[in-house]
mmCIF file of C-alpha atoms in Angstrom:
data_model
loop_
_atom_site.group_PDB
_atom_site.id
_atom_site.type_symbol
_atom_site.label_atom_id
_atom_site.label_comp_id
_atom_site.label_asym_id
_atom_site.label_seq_id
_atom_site.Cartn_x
_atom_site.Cartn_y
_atom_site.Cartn_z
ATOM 1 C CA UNK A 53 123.976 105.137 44.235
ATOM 2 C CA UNK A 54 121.004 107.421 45.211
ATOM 3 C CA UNK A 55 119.066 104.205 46.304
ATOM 4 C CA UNK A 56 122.036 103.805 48.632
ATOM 5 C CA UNK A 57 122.302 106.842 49.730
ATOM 6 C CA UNK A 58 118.371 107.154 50.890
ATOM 7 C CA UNK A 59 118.791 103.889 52.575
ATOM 8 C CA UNK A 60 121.735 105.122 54.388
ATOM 9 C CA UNK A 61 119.848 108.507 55.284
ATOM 10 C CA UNK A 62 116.794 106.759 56.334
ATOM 11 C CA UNK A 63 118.658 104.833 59.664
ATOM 12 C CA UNK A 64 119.347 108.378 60.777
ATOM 13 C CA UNK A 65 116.000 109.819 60.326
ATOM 14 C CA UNK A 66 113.649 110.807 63.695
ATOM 15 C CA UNK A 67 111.129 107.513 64.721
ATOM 16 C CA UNK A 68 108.521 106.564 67.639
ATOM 17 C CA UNK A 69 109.967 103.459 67.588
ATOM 18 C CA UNK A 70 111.366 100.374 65.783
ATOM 19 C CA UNK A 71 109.769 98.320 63.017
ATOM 20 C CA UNK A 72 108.467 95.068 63.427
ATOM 21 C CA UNK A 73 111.568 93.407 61.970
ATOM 22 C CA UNK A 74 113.789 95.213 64.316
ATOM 23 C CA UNK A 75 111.644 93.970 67.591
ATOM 24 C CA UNK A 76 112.147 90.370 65.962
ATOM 25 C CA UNK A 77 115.529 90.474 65.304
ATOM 26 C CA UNK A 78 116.769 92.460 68.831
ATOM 27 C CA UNK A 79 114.822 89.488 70.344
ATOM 28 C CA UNK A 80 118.122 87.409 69.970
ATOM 29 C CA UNK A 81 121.310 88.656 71.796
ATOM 30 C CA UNK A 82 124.517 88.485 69.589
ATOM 31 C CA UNK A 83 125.650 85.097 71.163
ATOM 32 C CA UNK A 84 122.253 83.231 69.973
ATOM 33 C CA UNK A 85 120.427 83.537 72.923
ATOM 34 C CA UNK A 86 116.843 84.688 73.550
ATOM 35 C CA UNK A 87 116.767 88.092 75.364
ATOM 36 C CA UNK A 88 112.743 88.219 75.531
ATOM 37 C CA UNK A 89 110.056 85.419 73.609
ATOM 38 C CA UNK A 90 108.294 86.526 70.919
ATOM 39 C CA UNK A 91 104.774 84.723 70.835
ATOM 40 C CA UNK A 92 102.293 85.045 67.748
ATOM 41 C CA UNK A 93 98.633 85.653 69.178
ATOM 42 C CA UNK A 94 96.480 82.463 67.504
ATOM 43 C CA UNK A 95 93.811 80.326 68.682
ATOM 44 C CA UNK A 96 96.613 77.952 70.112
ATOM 45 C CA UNK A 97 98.329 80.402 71.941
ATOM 46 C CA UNK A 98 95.418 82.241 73.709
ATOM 47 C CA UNK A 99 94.130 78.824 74.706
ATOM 48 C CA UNK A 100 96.690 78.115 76.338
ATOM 49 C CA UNK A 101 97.433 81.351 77.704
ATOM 50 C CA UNK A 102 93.959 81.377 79.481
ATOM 51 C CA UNK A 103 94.743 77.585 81.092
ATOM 52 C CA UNK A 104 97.981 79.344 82.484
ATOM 53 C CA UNK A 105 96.142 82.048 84.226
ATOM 54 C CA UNK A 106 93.590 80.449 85.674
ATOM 55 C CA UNK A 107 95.932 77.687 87.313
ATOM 56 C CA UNK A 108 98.115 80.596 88.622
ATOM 57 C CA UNK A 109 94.934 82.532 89.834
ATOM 58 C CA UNK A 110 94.173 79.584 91.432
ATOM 59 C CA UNK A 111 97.040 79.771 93.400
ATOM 60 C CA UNK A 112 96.658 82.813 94.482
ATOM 61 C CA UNK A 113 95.638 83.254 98.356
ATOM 62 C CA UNK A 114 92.303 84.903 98.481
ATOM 63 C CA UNK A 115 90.152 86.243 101.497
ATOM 64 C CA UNK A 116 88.449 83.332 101.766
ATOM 65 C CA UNK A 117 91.908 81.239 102.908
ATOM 66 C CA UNK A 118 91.427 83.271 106.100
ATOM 67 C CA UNK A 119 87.857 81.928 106.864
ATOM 68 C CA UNK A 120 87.645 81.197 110.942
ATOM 69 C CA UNK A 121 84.721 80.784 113.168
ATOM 70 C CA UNK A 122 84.934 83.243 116.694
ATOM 71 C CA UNK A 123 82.871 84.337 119.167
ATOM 72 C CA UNK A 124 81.607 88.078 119.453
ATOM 73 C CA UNK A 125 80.363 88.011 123.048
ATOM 74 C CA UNK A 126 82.541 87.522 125.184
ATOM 75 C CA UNK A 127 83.723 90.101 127.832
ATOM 76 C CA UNK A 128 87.635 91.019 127.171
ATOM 77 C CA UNK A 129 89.936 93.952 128.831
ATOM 78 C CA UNK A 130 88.912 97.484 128.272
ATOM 79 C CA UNK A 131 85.278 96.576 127.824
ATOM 80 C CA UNK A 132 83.082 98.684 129.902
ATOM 81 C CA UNK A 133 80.393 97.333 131.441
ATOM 82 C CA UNK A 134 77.091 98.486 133.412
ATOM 83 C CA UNK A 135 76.212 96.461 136.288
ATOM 84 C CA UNK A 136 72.763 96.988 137.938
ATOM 85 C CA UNK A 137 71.519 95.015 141.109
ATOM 86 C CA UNK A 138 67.688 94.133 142.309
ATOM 87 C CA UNK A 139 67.264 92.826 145.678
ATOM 88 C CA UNK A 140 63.928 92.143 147.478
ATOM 89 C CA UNK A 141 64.133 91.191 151.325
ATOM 90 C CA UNK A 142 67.139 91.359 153.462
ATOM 91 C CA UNK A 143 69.429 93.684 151.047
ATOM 92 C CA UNK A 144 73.052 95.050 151.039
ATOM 93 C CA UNK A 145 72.798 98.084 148.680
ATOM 94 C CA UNK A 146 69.125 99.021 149.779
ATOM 95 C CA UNK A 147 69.250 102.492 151.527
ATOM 96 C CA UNK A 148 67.108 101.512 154.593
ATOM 97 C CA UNK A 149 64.377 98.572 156.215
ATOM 98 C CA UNK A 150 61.022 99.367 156.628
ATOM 99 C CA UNK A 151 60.919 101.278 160.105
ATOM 100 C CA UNK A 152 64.357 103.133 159.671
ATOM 101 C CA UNK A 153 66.684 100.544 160.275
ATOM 102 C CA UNK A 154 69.547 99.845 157.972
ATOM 103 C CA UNK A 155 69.826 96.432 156.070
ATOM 104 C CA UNK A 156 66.603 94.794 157.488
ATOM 105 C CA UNK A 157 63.839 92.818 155.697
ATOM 106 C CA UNK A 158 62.031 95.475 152.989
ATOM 107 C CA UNK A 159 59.578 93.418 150.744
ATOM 108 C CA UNK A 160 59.457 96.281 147.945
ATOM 109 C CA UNK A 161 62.016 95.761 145.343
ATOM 110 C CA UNK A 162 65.191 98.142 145.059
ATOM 111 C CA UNK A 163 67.980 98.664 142.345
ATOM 112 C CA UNK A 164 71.839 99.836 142.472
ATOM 113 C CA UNK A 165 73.666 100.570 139.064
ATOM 114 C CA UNK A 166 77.336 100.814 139.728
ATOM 115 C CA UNK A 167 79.376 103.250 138.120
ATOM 116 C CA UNK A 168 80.739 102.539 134.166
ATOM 117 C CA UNK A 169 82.714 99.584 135.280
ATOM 118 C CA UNK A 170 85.948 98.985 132.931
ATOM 119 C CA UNK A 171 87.536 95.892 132.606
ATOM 120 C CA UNK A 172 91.203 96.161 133.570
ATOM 121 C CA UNK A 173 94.175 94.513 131.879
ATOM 122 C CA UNK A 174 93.846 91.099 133.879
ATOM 123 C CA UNK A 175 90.185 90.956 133.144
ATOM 124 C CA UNK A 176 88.282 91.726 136.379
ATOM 125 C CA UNK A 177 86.041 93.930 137.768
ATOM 126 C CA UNK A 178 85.659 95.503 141.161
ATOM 127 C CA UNK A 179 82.638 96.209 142.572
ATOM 128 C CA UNK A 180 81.904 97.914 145.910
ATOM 129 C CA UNK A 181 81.863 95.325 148.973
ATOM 130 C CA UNK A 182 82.011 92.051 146.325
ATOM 131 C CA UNK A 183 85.771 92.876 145.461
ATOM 132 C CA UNK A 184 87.605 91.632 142.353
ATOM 133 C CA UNK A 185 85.794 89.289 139.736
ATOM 134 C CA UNK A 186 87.258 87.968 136.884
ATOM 135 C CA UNK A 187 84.912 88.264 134.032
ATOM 136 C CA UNK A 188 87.088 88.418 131.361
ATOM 137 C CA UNK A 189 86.406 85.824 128.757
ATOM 138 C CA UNK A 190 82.549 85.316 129.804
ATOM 139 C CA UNK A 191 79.408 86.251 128.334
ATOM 140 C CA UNK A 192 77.470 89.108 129.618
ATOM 141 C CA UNK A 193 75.193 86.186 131.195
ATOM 142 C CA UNK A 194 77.817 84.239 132.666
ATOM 143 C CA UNK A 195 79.366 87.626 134.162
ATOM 144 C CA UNK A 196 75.751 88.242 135.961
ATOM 145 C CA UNK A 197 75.744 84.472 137.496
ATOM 146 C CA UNK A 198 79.368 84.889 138.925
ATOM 147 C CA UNK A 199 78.605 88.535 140.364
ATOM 148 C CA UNK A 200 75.062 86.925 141.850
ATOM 149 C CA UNK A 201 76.987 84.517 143.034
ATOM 150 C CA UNK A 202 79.401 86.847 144.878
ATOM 151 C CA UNK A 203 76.280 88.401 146.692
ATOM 152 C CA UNK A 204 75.330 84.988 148.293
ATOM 153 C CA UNK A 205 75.385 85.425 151.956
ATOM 154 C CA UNK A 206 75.197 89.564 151.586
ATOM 155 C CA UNK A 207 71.677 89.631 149.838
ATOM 156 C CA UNK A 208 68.536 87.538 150.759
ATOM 157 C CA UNK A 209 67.629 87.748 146.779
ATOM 158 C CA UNK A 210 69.482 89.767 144.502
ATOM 159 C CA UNK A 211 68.830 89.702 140.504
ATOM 160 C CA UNK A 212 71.674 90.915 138.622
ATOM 161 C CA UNK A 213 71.822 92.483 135.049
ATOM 162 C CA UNK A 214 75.275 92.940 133.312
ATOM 163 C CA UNK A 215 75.301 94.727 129.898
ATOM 164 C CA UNK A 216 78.511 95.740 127.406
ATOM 165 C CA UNK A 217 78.056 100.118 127.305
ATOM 166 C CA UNK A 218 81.242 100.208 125.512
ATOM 167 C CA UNK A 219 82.495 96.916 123.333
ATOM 168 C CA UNK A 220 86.800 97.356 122.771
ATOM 169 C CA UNK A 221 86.891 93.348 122.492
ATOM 170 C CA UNK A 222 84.551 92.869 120.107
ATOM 171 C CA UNK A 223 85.134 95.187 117.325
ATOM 172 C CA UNK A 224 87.171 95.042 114.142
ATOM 173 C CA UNK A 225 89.306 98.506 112.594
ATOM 174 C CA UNK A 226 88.533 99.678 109.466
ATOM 175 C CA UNK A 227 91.592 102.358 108.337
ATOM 176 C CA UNK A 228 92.717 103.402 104.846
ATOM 177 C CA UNK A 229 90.737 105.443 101.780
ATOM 178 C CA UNK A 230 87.477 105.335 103.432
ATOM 179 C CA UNK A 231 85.097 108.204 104.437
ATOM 180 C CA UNK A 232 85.015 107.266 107.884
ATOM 181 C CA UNK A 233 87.952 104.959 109.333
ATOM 182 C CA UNK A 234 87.984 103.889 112.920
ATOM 183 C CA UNK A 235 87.095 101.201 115.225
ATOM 184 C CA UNK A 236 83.535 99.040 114.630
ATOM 185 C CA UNK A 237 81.424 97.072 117.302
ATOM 186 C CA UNK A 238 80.470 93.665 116.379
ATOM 187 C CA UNK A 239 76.663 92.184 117.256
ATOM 188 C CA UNK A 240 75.245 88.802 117.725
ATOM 189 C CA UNK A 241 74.059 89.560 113.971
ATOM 190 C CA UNK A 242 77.632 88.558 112.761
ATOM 191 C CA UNK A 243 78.759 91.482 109.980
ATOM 192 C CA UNK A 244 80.864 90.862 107.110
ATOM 193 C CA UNK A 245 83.614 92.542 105.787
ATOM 194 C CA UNK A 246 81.289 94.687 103.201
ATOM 195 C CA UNK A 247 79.218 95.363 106.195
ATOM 196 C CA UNK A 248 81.941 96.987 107.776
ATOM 197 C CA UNK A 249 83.374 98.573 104.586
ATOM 198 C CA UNK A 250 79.857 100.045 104.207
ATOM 199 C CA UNK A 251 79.536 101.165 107.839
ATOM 200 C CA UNK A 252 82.726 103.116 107.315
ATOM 201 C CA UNK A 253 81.294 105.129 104.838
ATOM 202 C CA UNK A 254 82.549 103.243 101.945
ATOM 203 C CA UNK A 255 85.931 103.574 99.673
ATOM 204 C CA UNK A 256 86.488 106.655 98.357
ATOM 205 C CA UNK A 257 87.516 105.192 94.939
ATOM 206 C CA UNK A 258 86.409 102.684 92.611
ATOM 207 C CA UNK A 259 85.955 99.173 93.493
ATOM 208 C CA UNK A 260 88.394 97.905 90.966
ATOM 209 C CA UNK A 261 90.841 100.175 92.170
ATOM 210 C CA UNK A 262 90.888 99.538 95.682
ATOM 211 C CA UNK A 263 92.484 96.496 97.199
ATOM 212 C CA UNK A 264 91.812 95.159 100.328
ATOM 213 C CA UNK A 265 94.172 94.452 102.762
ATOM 214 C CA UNK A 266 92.772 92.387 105.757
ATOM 215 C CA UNK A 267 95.175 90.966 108.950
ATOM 216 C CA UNK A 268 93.676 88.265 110.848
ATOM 217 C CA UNK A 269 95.548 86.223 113.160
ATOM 218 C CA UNK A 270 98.995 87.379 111.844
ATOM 219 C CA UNK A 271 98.024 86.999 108.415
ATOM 220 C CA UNK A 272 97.778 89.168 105.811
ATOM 221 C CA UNK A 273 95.818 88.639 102.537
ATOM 222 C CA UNK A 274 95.069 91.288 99.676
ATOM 223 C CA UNK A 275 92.412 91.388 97.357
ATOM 224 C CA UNK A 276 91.106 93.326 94.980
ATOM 225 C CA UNK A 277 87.054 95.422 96.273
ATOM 226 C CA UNK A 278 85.596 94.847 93.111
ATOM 227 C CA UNK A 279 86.066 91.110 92.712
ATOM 228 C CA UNK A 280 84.570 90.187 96.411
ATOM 229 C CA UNK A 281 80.437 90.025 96.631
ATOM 230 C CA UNK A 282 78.090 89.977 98.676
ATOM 231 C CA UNK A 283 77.955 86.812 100.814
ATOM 232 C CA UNK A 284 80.497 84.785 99.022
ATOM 233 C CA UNK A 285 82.752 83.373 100.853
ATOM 234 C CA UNK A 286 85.410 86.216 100.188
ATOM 235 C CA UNK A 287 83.004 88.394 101.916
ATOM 236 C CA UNK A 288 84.570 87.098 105.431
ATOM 237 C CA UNK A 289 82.244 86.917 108.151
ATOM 238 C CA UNK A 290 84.380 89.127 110.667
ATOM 239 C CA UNK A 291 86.041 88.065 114.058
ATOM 240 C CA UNK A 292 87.396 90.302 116.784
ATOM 241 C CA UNK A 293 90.416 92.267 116.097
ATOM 242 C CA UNK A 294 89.750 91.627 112.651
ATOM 243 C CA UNK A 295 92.547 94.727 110.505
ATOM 244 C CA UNK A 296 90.796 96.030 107.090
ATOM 245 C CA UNK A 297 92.549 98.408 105.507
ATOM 246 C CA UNK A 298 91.386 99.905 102.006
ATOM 247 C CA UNK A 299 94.398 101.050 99.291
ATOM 248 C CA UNK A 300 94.305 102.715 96.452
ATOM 249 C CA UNK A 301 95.929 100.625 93.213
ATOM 250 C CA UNK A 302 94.511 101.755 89.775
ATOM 251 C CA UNK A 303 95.855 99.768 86.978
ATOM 252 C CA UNK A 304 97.024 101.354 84.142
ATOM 253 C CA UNK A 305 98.768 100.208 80.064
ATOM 254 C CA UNK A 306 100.682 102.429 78.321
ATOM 255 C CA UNK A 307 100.506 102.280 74.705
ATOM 256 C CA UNK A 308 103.287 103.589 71.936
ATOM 257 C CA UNK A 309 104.427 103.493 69.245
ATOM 258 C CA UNK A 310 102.537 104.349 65.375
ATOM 259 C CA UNK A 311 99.136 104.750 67.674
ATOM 260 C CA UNK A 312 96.757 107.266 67.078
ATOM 261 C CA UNK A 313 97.173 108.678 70.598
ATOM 262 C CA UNK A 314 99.985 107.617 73.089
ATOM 263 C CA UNK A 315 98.882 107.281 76.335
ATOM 264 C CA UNK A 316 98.666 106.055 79.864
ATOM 265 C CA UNK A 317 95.077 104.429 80.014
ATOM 266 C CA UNK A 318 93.207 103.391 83.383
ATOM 267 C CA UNK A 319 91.415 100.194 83.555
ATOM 268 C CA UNK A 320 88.442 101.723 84.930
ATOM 269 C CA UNK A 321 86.303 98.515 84.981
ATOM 270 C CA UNK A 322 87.555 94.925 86.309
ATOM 271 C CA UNK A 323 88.556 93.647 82.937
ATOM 272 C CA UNK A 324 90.027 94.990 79.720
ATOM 273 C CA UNK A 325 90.703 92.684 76.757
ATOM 274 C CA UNK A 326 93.236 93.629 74.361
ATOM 275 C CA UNK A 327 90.703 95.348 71.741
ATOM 276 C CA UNK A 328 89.003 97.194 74.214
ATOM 277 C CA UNK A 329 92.528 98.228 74.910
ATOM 278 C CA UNK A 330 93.671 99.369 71.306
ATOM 279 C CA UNK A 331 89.935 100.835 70.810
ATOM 280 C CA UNK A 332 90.843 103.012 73.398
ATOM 281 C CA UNK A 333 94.062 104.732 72.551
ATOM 282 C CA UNK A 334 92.341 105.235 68.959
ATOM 283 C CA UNK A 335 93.681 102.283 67.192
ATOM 284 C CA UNK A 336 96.677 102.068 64.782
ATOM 285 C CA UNK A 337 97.332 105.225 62.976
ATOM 286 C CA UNK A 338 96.427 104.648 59.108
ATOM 287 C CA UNK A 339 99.062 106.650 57.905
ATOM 288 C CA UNK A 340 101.957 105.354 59.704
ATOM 289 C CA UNK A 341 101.392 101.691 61.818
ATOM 290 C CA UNK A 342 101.546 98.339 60.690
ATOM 291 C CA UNK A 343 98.811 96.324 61.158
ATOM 292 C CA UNK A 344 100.323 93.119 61.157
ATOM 293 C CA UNK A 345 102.717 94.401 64.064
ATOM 294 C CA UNK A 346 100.753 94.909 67.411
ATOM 295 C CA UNK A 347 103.175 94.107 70.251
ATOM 296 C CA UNK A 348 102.412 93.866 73.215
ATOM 297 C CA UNK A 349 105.035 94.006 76.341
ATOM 298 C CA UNK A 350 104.741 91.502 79.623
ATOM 299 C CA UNK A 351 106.595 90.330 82.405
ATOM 300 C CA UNK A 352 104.857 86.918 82.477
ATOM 301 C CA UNK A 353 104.905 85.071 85.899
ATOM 302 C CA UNK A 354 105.745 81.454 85.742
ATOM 303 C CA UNK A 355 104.396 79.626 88.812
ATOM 304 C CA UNK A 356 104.795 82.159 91.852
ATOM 305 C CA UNK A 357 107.534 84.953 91.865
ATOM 306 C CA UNK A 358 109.446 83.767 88.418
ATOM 307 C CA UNK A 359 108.568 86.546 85.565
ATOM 308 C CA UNK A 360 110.039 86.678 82.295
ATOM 309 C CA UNK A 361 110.110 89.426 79.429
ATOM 310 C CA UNK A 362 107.460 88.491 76.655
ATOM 311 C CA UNK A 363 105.811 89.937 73.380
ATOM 312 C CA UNK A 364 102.575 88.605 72.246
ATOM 313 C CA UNK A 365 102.034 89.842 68.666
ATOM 314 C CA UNK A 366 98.545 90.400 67.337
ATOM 315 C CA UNK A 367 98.375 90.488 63.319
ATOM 316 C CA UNK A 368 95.269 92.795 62.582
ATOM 317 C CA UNK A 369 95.661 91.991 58.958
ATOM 318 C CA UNK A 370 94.032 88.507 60.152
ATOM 319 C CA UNK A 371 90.214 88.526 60.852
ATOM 320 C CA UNK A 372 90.454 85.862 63.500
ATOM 321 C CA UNK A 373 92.420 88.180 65.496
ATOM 322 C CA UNK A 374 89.756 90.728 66.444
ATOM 323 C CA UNK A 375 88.312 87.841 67.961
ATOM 324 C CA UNK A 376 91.424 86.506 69.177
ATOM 325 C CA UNK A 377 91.769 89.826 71.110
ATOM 326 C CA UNK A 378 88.492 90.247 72.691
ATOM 327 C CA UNK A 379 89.923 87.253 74.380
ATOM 328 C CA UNK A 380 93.475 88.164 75.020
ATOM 329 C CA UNK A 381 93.146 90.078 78.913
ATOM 330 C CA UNK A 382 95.072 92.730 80.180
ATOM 331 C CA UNK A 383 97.143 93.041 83.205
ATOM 332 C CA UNK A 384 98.053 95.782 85.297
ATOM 333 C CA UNK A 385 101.754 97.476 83.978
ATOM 334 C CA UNK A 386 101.166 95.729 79.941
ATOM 335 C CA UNK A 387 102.452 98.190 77.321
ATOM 336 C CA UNK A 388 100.770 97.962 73.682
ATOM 337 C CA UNK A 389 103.373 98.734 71.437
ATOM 338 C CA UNK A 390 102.372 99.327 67.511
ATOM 339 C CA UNK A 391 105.043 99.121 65.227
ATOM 340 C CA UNK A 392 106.021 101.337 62.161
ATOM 341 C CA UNK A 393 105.160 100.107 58.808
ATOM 342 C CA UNK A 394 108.672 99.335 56.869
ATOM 343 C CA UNK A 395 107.845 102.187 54.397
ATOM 344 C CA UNK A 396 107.737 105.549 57.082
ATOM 345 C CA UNK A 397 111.598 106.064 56.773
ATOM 346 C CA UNK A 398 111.713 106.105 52.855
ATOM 347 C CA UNK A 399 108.812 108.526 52.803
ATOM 348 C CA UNK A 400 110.151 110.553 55.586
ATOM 349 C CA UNK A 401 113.265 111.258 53.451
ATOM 350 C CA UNK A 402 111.261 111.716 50.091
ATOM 351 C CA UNK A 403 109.273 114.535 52.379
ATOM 352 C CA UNK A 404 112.556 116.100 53.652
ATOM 353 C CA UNK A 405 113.884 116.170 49.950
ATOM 354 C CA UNK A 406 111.005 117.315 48.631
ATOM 355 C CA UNK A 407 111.187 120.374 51.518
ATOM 356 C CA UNK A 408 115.089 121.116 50.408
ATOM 357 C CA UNK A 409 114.189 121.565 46.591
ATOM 358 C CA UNK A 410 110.978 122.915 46.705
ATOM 359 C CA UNK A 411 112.414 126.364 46.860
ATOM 360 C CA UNK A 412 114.547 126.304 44.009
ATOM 361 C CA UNK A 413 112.003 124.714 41.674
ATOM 362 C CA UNK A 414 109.448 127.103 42.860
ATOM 363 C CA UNK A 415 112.013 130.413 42.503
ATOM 364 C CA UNK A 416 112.958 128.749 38.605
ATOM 365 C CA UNK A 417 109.247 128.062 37.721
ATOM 366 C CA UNK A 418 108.574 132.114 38.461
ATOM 367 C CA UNK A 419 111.941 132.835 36.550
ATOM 368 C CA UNK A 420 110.312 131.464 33.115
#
């Protein structure tokens, strides 16, 4: 009767959380069916695990998907350009001819820079006595040839020089946790997107907390800093109009349960296995966690967009698994639950007993 009665008192006493047997059997819904998977962590298992993950990282769009070749000097609306022109001889812009008289033969050389010239939204340019010119999709050079060209008949010899002061067409926009967001020029040099990450001072956070978002041609792509380097081919050489945008995503696990600290723990670096996880929360608590019962809680994808709830379960008791979990990886959102050894309940309510009777033994053991 008392063994009944502590069993009965021991389904009502306080807990962090259920036993392993009570994870195992809630797994199954009352009509037979599976509510989440329960998969044992072995050498089988993890295998196979890392096969799945690789195919479906595979899969996964990268920066390099949006790899495309473009030129980065070519004039465009709301460039600004300088236009300068030489003649020699028989001029147009030349103040006066030798002996006083306007627009004559003067051997010496002279030079006119127009105004800050800015492209307008059809792509031309107007220049005194020339008119409109469309230079819009040219090179600087090919610009100067259409303007010297414009001068035939007006100038005996003009030489014409035609330079970008102020590049809106070529430049790509850098926005998001940076130090410095804004608009970028692109040279003849061809920067990549760390070039331009570094020219805008940089993210403000860690690498492997930062994703990149990048738009090119109406599509969008996200990746996370810390897994693009230097000149691979996820380091995108960039294009006009190119979007980067910089956005703060730490991942985080949460571990429960009979741990010796619950908490919410930030990845910090790009990879965390399993045992780096548990080492961090302080392990399984000695006094109350089962060591054969490390759960841990997923939504696994299956292909692209399909997740379903599963529990890997590590046995600790089993040396192969400490090396099982220095291959077992984390993902963002997991949650390490470690279950309650079968025996915490009974000792709880020996404990609480112990507290109600204390008093009277202690009060008859001064009576004697």
């Amino acid at each position: 009767m008392a063994s009944l009665v502590a069993l009965a008192g021991c389904a009502t006493l306080p807990s962090n959380g259920p036993t392993a047997r009570a994870v195992v059997r809630q797994s199954r819904a009352p009509d037979g069916t599976n509510r989440f998977r329960i998969v044992d962590l072995d050498q089988a298992s993890v295998t196979a695990l890392d096969g799945l993950e690789r195919d479906q990282a595979a899969k996964l769009p990268t920066l390099a998907s949006l790899d495309a070749n473009a030129r980065v000097d070519l004039i465009g609306p709301g460039d600004v350009l300088t236009v300068t022109v030489f003649e020699v001889g028989v001029s147009l812009f030349a103040g006066t001819r030798a002996g006083g008289i306007p627009g004559g033969f003067d051997p010496s050389a002279h030079d006119q820079s127009f105004p800050a010239t800015v492209v307008d939204a059809d792509g031309r340019v107007d220049l005194p006595y020339l008119g409109s010119i469309p230079v819009a999709g040219l090179t600087p050079d090919q610009a100067r040839v259409r303007i010297v060209a414009a001068l035939r008949g007006k100038s005996q010899d003009a030489r014409v020089l035609v330079t970008v002061s102020q590049n809106v067409t070529n430049t790509v926009y850098v926005a998001g946790t940076v130090t410095r967001p804004g608009r970028f020029p692109l040279t003849l040099a061809r920067e990549r997107l760390l070039d331009a990450i570094a020219a805008a001072g940089g993210s403000a956070n860690s690498s492997d907390d930062t994703i990149v978002r990048f738009v090119r041609g109406g599509r969008t792509v996200e990746q996370r800093l810390g897994t693009i380097r230097a000149g691979v081919p996820d380091d995108l050489v960039l294009n006009p109009g190119d979007r980067i945008e910089l956005i703060r995503r730490p991942r985080t696990y949460t571990v429960f349960g009979a741990a010796t600290r619950i908490s919410q723990v930030a990845f910090e670096t790009g990879e965390v296995s399993l045992a780096e996880a548990l080492a961090r929360s302080g392990g399984p608590s000695d006094a109350t966690a089962d060591p054969t019962a490390i759960f841990l809680f997923r939504y696994s994808v299956q292909g692209l967009g399909d997740a379903e709830p599963v529990i890997y379960r590590l046995n600790l008791m089993k040396p192969e698994s400490y090396f099982l979990s220095q291959r077992f990886a984390m993902h963002d959102k997991d949650v390490i639950f470690v279950a309650n050894a079968a025996a915490n309940q009974p000792s709880k309510l020996v404990g609480i007993v112990n507290q109600l009777f204390s008093p009277f033994i202690t009060a008859r053991a001064i009576a004697r």
